[in-house]
PDB file of C-alpha atoms in Angstrom:
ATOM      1  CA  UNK A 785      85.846 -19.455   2.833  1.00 42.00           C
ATOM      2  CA  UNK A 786      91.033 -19.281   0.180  1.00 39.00           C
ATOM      3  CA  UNK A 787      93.388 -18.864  -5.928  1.00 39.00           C
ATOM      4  CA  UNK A 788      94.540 -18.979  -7.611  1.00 42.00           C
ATOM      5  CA  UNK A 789      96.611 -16.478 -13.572  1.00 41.00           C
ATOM      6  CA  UNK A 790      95.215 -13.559 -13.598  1.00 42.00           C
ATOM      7  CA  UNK A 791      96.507 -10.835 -11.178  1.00 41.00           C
ATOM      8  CA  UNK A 792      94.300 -10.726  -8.036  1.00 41.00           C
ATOM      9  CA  UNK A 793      94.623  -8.611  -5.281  1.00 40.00           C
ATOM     10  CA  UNK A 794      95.044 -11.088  -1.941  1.00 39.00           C
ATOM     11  CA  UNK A 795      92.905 -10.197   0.447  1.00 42.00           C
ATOM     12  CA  UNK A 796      94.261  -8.725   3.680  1.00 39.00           C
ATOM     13  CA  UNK A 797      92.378 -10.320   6.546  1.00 45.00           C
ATOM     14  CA  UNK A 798      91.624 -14.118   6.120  1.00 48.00           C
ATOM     15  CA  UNK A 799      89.382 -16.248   9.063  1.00 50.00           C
ATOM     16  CA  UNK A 800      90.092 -19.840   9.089  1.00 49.00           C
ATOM     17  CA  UNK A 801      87.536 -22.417  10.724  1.00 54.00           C
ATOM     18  CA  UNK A 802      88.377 -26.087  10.543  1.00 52.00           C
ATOM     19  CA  UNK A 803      86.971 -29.075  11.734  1.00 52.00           C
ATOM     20  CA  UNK A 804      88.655 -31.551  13.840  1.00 48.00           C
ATOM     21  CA  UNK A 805      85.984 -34.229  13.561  1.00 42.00           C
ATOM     22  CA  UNK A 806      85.360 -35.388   9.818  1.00 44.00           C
ATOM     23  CA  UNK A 807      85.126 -38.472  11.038  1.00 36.00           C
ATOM     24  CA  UNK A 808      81.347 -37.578  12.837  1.00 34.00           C
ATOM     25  CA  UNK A 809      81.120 -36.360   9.964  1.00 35.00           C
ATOM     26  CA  UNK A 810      73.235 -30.269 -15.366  1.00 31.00           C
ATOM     27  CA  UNK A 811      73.031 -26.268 -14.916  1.00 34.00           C
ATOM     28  CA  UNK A 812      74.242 -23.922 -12.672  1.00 36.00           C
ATOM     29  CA  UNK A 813      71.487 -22.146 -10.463  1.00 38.00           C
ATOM     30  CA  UNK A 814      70.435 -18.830 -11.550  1.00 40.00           C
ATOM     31  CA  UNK A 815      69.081 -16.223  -8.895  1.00 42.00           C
ATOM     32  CA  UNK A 816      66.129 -15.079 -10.187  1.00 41.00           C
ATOM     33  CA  UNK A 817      65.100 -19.225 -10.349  1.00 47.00           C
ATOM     34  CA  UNK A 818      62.225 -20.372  -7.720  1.00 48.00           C
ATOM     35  CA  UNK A 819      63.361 -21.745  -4.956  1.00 53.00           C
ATOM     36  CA  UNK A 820      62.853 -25.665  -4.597  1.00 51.00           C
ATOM     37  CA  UNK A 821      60.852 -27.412  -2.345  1.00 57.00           C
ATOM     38  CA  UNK A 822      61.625 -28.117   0.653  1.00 60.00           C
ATOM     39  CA  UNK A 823      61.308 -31.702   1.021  1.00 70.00           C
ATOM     40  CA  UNK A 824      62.944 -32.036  -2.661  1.00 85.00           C
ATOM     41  CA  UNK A 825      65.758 -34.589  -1.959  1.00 92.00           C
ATOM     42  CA  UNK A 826      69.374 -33.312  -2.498  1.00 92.00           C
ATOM     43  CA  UNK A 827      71.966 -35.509  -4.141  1.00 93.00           C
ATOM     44  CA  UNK A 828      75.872 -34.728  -3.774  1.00 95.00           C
ATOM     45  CA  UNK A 829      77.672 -36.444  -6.521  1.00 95.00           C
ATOM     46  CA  UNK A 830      80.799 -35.723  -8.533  1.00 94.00           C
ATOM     47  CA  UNK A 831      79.701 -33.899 -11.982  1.00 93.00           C
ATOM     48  CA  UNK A 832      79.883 -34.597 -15.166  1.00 92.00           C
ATOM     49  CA  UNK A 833      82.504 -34.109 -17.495  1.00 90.00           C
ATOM     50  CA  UNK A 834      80.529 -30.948 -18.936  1.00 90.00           C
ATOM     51  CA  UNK A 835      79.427 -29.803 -15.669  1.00 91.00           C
ATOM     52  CA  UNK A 836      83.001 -28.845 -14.676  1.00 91.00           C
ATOM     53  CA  UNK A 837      83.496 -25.653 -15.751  1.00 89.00           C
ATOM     54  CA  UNK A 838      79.996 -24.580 -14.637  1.00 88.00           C
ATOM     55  CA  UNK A 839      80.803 -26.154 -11.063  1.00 92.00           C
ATOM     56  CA  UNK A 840      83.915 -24.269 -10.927  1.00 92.00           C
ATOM     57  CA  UNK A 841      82.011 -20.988 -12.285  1.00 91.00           C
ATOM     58  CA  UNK A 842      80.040 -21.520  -9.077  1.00 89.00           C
ATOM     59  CA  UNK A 843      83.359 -22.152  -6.861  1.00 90.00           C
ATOM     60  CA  UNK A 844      84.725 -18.874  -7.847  1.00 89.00           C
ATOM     61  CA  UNK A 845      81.806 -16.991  -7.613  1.00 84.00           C
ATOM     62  CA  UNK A 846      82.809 -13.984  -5.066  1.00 76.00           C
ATOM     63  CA  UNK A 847      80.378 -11.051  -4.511  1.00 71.00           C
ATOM     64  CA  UNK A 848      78.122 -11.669  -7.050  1.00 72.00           C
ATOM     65  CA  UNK A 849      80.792 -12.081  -9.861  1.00 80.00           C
ATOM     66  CA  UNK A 850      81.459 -14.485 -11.874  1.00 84.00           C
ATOM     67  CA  UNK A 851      84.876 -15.526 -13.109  1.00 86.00           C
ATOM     68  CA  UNK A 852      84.667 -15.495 -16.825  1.00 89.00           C
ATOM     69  CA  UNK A 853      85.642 -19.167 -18.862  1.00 90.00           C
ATOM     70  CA  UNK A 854      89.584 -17.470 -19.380  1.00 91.00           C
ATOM     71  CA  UNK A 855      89.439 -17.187 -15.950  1.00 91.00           C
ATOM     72  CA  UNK A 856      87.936 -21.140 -15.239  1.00 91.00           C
ATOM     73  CA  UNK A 857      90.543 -22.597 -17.918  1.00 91.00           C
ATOM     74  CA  UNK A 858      93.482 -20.618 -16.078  1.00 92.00           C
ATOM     75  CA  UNK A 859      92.238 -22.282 -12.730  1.00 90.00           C
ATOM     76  CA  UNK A 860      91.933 -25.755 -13.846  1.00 91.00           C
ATOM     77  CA  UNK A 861      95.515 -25.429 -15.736  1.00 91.00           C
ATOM     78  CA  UNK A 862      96.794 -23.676 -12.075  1.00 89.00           C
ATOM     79  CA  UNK A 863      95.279 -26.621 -10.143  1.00 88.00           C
ATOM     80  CA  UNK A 864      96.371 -29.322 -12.505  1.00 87.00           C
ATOM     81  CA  UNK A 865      99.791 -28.045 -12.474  1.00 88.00           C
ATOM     82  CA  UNK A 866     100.019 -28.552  -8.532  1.00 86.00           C
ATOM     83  CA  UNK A 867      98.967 -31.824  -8.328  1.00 87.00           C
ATOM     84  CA  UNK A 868      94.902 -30.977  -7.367  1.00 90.00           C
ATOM     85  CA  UNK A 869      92.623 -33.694  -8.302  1.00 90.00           C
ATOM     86  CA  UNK A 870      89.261 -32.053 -10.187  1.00 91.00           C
ATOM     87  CA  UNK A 871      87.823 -35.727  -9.927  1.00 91.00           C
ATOM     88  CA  UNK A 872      87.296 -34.561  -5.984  1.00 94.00           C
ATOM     89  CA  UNK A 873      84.709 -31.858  -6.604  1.00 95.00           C
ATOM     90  CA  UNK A 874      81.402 -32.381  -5.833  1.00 95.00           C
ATOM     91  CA  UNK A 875      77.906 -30.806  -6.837  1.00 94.00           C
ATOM     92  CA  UNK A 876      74.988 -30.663  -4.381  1.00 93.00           C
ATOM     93  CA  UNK A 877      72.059 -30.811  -6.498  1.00 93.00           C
ATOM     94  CA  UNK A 878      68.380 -30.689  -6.106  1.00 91.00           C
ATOM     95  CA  UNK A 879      65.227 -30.615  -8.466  1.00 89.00           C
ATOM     96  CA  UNK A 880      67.980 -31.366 -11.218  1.00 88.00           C
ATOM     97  CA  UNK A 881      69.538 -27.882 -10.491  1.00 89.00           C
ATOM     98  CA  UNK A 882      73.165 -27.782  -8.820  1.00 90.00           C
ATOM     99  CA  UNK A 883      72.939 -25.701  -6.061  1.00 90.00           C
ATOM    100  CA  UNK A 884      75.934 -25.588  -4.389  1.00 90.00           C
ATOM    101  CA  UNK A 885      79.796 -26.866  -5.257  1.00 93.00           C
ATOM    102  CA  UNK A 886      83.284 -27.777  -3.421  1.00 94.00           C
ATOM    103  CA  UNK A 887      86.382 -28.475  -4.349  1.00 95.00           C
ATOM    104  CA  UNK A 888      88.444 -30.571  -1.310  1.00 95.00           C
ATOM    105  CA  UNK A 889      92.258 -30.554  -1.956  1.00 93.00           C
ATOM    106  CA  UNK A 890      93.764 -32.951   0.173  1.00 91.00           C
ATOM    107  CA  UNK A 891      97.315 -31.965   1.838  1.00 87.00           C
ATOM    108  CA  UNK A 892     100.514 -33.771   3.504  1.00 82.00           C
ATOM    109  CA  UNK A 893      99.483 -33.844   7.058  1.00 84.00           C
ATOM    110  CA  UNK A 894      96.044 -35.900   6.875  1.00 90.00           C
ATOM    111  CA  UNK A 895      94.429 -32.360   6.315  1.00 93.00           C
ATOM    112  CA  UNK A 896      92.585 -31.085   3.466  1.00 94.00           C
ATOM    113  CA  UNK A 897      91.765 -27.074   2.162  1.00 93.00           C
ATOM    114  CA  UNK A 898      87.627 -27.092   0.757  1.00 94.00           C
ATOM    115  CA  UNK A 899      87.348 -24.007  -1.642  1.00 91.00           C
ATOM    116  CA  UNK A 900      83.535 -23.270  -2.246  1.00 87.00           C
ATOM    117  CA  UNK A 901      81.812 -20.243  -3.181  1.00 79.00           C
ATOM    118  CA  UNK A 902      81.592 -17.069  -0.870  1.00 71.00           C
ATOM    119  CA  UNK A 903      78.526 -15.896  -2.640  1.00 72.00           C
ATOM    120  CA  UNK A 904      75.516 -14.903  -0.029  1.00 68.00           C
ATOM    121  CA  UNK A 905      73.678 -18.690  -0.083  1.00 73.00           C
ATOM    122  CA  UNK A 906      69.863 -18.416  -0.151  1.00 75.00           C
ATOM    123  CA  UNK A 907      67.941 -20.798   2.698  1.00 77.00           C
ATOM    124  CA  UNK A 908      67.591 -24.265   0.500  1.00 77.00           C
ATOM    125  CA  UNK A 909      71.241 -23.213  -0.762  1.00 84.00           C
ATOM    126  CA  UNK A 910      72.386 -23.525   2.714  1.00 86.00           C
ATOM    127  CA  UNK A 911      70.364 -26.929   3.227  1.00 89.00           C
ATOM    128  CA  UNK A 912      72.213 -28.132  -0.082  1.00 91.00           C
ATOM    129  CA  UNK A 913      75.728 -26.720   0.820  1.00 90.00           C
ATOM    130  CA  UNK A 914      75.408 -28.087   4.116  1.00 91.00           C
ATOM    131  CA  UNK A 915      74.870 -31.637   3.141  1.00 93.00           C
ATOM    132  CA  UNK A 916      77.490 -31.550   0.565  1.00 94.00           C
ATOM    133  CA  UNK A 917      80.285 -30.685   3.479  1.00 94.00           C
ATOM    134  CA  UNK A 918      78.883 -33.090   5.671  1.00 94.00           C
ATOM    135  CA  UNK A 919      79.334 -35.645   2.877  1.00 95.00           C
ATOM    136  CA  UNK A 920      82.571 -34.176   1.340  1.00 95.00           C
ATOM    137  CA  UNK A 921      84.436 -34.414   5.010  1.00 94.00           C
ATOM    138  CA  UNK A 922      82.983 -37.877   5.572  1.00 94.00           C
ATOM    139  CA  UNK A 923      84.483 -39.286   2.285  1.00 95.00           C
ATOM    140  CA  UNK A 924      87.926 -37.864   3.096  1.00 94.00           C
ATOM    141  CA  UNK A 925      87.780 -38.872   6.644  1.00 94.00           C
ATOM    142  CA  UNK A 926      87.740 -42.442   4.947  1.00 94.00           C
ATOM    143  CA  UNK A 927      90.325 -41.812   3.520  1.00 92.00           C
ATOM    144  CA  UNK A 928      92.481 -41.050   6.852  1.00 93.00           C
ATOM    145  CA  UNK A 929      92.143 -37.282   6.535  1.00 93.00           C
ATOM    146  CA  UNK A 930      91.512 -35.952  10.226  1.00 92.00           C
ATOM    147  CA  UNK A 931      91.713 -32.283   9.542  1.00 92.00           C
ATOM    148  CA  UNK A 932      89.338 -29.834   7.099  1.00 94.00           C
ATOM    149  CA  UNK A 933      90.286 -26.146   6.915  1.00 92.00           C
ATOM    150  CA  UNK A 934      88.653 -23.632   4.938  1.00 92.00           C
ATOM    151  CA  UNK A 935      89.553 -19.918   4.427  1.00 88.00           C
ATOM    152  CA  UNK A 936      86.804 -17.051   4.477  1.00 85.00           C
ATOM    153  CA  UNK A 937      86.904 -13.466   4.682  1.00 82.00           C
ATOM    154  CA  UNK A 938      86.301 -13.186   8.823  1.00 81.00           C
ATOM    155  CA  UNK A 939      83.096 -10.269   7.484  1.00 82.00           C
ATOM    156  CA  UNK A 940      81.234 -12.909   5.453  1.00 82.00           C
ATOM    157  CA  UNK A 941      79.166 -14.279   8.547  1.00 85.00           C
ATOM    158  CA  UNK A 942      76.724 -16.133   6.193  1.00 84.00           C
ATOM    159  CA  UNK A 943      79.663 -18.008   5.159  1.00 85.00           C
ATOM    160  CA  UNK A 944      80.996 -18.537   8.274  1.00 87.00           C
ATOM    161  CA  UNK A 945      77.991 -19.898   9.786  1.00 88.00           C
ATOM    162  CA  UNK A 946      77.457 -22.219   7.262  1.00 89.00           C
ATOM    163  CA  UNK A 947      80.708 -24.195   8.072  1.00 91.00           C
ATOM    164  CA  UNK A 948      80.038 -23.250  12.134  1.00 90.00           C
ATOM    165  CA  UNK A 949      76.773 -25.222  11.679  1.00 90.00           C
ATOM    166  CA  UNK A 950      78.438 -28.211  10.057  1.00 90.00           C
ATOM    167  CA  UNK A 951      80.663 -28.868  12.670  1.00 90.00           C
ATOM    168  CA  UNK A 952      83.496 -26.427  12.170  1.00 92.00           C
ATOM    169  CA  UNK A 953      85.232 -23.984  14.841  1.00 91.00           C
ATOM    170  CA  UNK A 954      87.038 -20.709  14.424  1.00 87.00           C
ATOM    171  CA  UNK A 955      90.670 -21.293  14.268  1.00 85.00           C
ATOM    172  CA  UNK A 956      93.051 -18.117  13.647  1.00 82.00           C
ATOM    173  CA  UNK A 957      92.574 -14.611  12.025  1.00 81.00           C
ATOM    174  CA  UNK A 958      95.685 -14.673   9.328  1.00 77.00           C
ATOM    175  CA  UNK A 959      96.874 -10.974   9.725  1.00 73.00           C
ATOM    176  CA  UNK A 960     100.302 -11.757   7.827  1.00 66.00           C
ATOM    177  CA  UNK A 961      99.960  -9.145   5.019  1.00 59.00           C
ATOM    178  CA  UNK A 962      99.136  -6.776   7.837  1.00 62.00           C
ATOM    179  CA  UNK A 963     103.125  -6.080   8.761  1.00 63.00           C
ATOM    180  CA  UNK A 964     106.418  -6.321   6.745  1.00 67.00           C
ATOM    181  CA  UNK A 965     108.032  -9.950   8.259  1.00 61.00           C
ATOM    182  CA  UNK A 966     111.844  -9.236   9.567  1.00 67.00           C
ATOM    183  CA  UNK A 967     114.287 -11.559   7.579  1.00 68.00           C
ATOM    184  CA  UNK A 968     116.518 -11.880  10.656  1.00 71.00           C
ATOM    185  CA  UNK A 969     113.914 -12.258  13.239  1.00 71.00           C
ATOM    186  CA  UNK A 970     114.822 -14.653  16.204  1.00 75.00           C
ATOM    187  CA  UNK A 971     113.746 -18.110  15.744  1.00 73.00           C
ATOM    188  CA  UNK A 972     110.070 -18.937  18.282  1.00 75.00           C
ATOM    189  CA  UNK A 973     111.253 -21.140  20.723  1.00 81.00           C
ATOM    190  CA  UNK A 974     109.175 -24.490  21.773  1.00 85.00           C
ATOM    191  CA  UNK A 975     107.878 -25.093  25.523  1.00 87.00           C
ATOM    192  CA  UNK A 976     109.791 -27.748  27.250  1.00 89.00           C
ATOM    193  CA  UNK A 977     109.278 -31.364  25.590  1.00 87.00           C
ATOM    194  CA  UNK A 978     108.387 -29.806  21.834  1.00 87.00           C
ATOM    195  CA  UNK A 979     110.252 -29.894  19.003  1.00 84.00           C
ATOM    196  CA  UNK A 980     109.957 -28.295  15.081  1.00 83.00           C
ATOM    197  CA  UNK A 981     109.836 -30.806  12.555  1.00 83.00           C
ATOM    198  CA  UNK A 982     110.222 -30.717   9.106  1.00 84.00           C
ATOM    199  CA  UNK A 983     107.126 -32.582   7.012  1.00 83.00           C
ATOM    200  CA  UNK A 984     109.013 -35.117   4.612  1.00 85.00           C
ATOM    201  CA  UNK A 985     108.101 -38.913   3.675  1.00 84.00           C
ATOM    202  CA  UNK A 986     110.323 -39.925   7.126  1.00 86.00           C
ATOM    203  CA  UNK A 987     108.075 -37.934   8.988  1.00 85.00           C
ATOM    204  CA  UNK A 988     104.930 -38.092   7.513  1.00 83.00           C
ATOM    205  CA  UNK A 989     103.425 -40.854  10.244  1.00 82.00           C
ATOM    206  CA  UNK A 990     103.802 -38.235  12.958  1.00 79.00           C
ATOM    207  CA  UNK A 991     101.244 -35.921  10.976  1.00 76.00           C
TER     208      UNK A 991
END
């Protein structure tokens, strides 16, 4: 699914599915819980003041670890810093357990990055993370975004189908750590009738 001040490794290979078409578009679960009902109704909602840190526990989850609360309050002070809005994350929750969390940060370009957790999702956490993309790319595609990416290691196929199944398509395999980059290699030319441009506020109506 791609943080932030603790030293992490970055990973070498990164997938990236995104969907083109947004506009078609408490307490933290524990594993050894019962699973819900099936026909329990799911609500996606922002949380609560006291439910961030335990919705952002969830968010960082990666293999079946946990980021511990240093790691949360270095995360919220790392997102703050850059201008990410906390009041965007949502909580899917059902039987009065959240199940599932996301964290949309909107970009320049009418596109937006979702960070949620990478964690191995159990059947009604699939059902619950599903509906809270859904919803998550429907608010921001009122809000003129046309673009949702999200970054996943390309051998997490759970993870990958969940966002295939909600309307996302494979993209591009990153493989830049794979190679050192050349400083002085030749510009990439542009077929006949393209152009580079440079985002700024003079261009921004062209993204």
């Amino acid at each position: 699914a791609s943080s932030p001040a603790k030293r992490e490794k970055l990973p070498l290979r990164q997938s990236t599915l995104f969907c083109g078409c947004v506009r078609s578009l408490s307490n933290l679960f524990r594993r050894d819980d019962a699973a819900p009902a099936d026909d329990a109704p799911i609500t996606c909602r922002p949380p609560q003041p006291d439910e961030i840190s335990l919705a952002l526990r969830m968010i960082l989850s990666a293999d079946g670890h946990r980021p511990s609360e240093e790691h949360i309050q270095d995360f919220i002070r790392f997102v703050e810093f850059r201008g990410v809005y906390l009041t965007d994350m949502r909580l899917a929750e059902q039987n009065g357990r959240v199940q599932w969390a996301i964290l949309p940060v909107q970009s320049p370009g009418r596109t937006m990055l979702l960070f949620g957790t990478t964690d191995r999702l159990r059947e009604h956490e699939q059902r619950c993370a599903g509906r809270l993309i859904n919803e998550v790319c429907a608010a921001f595609a009122r809000r003129d975004v046309i673009l949702a990416q999200v970054l996943l290691d390309p051998t997490n196929q759970p993870a990958r189908q969940l966002f295939l199944q909600s309307g996302f398509v494979d993209l591009a395999e990153l493989c830049y750590l794979h190679a050192e980059a050349r400083g002085n290699a030749p510009a990439v030319g542009t077929p006949p009738g393209f152009l580079w441009e440079t985002y700024s506020a003079a261009t921004h109506p062209i993204f």
